Coordinates of C-alpha atoms in Angstrom, one line a residue:
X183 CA -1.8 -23.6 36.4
X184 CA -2.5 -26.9 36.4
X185 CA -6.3 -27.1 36.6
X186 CA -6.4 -23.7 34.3
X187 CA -4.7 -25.3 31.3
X188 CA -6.7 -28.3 31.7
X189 CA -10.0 -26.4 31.3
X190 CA -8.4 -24.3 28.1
X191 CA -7.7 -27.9 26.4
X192 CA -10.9 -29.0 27.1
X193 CA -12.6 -25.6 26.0
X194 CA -10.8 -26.2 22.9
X195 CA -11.0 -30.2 22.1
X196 CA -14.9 -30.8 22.9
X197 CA -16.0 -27.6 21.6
X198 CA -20.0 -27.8 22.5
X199 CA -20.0 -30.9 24.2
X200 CA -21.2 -30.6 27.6
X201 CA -17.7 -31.0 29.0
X202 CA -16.8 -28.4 26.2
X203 CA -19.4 -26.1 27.7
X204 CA -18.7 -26.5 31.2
X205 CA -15.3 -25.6 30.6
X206 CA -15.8 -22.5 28.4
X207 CA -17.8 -21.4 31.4
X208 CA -15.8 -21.9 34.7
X209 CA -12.7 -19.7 32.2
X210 CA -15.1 -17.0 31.8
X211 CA -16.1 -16.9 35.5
X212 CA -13.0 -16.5 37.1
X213 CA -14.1 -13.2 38.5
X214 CA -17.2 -14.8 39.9
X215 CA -15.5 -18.0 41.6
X216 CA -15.8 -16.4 45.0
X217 CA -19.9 -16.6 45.0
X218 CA -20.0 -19.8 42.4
X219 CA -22.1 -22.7 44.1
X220 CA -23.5 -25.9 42.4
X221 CA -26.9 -24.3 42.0
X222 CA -25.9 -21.0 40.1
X223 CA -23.2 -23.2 37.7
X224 CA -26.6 -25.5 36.8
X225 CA -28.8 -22.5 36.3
X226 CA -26.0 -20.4 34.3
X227 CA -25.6 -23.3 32.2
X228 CA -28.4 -25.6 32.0
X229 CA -26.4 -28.4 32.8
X230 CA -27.3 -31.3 35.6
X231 CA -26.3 -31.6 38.9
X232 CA -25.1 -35.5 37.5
X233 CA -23.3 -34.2 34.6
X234 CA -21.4 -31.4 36.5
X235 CA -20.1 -34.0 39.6
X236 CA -19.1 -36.3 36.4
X237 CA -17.1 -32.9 34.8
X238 CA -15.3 -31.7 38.3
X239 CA -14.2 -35.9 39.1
X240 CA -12.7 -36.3 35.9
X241 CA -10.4 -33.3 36.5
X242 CA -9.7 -35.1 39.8
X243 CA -12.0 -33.4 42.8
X244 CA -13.9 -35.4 45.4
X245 CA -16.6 -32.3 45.5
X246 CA -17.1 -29.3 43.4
X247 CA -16.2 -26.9 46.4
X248 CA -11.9 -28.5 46.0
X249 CA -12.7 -28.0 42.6
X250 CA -13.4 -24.3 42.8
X251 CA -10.9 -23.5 45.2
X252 CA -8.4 -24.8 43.6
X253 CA -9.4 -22.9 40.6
X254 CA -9.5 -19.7 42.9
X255 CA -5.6 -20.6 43.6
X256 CA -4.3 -20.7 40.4
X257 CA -6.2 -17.8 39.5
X258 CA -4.8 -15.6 41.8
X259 CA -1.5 -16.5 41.3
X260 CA -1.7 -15.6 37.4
X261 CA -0.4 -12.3 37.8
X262 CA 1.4 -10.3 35.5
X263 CA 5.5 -10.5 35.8
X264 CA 7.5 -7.9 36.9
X265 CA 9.7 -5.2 34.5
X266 CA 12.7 -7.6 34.8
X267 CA 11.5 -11.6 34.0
X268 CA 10.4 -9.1 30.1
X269 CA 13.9 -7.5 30.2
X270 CA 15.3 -10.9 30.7
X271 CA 13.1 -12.4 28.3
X272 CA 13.4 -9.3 25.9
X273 CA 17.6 -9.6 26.4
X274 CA 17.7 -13.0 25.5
X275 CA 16.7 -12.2 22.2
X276 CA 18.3 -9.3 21.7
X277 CA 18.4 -8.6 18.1
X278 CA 14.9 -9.4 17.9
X279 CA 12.5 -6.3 17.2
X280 CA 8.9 -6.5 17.6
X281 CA 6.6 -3.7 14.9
X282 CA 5.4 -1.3 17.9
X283 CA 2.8 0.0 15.9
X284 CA 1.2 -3.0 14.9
X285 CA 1.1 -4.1 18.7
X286 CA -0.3 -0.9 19.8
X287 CA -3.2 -1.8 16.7
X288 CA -3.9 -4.7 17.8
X289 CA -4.0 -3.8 21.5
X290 CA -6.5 -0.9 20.7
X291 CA -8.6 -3.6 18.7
X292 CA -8.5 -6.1 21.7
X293 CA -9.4 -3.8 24.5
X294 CA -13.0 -3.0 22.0
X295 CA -13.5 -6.3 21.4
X296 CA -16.4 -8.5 23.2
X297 CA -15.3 -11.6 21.4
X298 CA -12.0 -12.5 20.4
X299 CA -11.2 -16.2 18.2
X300 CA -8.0 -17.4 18.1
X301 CA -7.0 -20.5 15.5
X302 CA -3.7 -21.8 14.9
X303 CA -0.8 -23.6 16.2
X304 CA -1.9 -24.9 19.3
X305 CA 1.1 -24.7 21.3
X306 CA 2.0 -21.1 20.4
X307 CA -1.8 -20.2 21.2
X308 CA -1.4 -21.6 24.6
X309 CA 1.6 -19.5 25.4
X310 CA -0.4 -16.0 25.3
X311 CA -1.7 -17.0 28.8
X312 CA -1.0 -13.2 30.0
X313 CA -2.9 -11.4 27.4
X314 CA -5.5 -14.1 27.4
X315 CA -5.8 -14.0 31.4
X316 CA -6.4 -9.9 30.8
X317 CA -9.0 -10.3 28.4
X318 CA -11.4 -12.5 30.2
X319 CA -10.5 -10.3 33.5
X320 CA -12.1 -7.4 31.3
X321 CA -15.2 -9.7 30.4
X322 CA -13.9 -10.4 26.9
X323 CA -14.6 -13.7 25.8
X324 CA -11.3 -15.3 24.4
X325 CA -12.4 -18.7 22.6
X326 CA -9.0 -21.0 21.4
X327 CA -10.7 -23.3 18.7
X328 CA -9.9 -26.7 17.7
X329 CA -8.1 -26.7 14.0
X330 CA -9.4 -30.1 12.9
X331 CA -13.3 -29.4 13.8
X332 CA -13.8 -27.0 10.5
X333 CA -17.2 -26.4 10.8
X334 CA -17.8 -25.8 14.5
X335 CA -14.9 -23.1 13.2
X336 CA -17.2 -21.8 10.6
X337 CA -20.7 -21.7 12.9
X338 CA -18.2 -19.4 16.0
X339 CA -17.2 -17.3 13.1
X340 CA -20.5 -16.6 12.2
X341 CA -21.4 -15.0 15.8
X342 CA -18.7 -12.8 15.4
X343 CA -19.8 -8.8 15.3
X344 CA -17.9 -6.1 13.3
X345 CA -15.6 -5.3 16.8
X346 CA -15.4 -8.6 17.2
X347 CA -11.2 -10.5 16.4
X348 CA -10.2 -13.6 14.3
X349 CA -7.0 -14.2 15.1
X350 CA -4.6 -16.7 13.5
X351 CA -1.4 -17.8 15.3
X352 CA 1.4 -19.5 13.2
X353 CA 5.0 -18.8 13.2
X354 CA 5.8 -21.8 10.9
X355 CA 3.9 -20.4 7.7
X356 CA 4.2 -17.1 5.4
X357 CA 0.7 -16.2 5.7
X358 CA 0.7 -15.9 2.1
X359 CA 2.3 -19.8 1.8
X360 CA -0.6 -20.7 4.4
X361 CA -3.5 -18.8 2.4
X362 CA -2.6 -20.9 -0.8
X363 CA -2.6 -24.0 1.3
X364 CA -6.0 -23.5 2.9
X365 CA -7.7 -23.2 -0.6
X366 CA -6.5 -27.2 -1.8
X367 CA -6.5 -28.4 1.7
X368 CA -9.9 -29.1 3.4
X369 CA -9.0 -29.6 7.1
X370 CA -7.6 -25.8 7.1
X371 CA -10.2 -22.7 7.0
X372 CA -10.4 -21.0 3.7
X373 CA -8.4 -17.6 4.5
X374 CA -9.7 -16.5 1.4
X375 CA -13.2 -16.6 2.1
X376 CA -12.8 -14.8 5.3
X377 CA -11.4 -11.4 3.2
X378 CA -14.1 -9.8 3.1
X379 CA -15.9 -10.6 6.4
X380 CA -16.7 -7.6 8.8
X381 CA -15.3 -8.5 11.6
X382 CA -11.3 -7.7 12.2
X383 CA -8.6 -10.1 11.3
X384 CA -4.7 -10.5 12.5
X385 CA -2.0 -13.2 11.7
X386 CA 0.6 -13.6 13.7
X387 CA 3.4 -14.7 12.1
X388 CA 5.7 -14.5 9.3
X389 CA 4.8 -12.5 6.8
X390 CA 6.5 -9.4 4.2
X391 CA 3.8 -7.4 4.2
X392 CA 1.5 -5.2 6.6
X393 CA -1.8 -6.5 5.4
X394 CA -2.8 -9.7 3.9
X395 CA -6.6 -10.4 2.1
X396 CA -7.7 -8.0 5.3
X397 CA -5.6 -9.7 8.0
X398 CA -3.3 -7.2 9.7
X399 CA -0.4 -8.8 10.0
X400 CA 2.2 -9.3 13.4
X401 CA 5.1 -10.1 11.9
X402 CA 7.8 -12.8 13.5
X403 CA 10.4 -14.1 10.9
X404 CA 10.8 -17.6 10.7
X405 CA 13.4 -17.8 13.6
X406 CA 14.8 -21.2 14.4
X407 CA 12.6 -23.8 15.8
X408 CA 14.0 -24.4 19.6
X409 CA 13.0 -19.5 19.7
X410 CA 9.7 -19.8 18.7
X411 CA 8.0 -20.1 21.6
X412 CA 9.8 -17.8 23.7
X413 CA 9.6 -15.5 20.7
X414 CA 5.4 -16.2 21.1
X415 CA 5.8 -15.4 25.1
X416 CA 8.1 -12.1 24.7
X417 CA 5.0 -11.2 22.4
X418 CA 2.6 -12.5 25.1
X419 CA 4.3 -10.3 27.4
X420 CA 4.6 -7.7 25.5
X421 CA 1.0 -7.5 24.3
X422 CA 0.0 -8.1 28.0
X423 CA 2.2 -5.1 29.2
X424 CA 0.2 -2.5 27.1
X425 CA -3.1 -4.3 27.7
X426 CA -2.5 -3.0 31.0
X427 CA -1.0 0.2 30.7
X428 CA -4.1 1.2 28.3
X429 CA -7.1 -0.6 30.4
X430 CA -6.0 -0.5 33.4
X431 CA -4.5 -2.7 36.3
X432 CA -6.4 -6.5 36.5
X433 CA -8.7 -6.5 39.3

């Protein structure tokens, strides 16, 4: 998933930059990559023919036909895994229990959402590609932002409606630890500020209680270091598995 990734770093580093832009849009037109031509991408976008041929040759493509066929590839082949790569994933783990009723929330809060922000640790955001891959399949817009560009943070935030889901992803932090650090430390968002905002708000991470200044709370002890991702995949998995068991196969 190469070219995939590549356009989810992008979407997140250079936020509304053209390339920024360009980017947001080819990962919310997956769906549409079958009809996409030149003329529709400038049109959809406002972008120019000079800036897009610049955007497809720095990802490496001679012509933007390679580049959306490729994309086409690796978009197919982002399917959901079988019953037994989870069990296997799951088993590895073993004594490690996931809240099934604060999944199941915040599976009935995605699946109503039209926008959906996620904020975090970078790494563990990237590895909810299966639940991120369903949401944009079901034409919700799934936006990773860029923790050091605070207030391009703040204006997204602002467009979000009362369905609409701030997510923040940290297994490192207590969220209560993290909320304390956000108020002295100006490169973080305020979490405090954001308590009484309409629209809904999840941590995922640790945490000791359900709900935290209105953030409903996924909670992963701190496990050790070399499990936290895999722990932040079972939950991809996991999340992605009842995604599709409540909306329906992916097209």
């Amino acid at each position: 998933m190469y070219t995939l990734n590549k356009l989810e770093n992008m979407a997140m580093l250079f936020g509304n930059s053209i390339d920024g832009i360009l980017a947001s849009y080819f990962i919310h037109s997956l769906d549409d990559l079958p009809q996409m031509t030149l003329q529709k991408c400038m049109k959809d976008t406002g972008v120019s023919k000079a800036s897009l041929n610049r955007f497809y040759k720095k990802a490496g493509f001679n012509n933007f036909k390679n580049f959306i066929s490729v994309l086409m590839k690796e978009n197919k082949k982002l399917s959901f895994p079988d019953k037994d790569y989870i069990e296997d994933l799951i088993l590895f783990l073993q004594d490690y229990h996931f809240d099934k009723e604060q999944i199941n929330e915040l599976v009935k809060e995605l699946i109503n959402a039209k926008q959906i922000l996620f904020y975090g640790n970078q790494k563990e955001m990237s590895c909810l590609e299966y639940t991120t891959h369903i949401l944009r399949k079901n034409k919700i817009k799934v936006t990773y932002l860029n923790m050091w560009e605070i207030e391009m943070i703040y204006n997204q935030l602002k467009t979000l409606k009362k369905e609409d889901i701030f997510i923040i992803i940290d297994t490192s932090f207590n969220i209560q630890n993290l909320s304390e650090m956000s108020i002295s430390n100006n490169y973080l968002i305020n979490i405090h500020e954001l308590r009484n905002s309409d629209f809904l708000k999840f941590y995922i991470g640790e945490a000791n209680v359900d709900n935290y200044l209105g953030f409903k709370n996924i909670k992963i002890p701190n496990s050790k270091e070399e499990y936290k991702n895999i722990v932040v995949e079972i939950l991809d998995k996991i999340i992605a598995k009842e995604l599709v068991k409540t909306k329906g196969e992916m097209k």
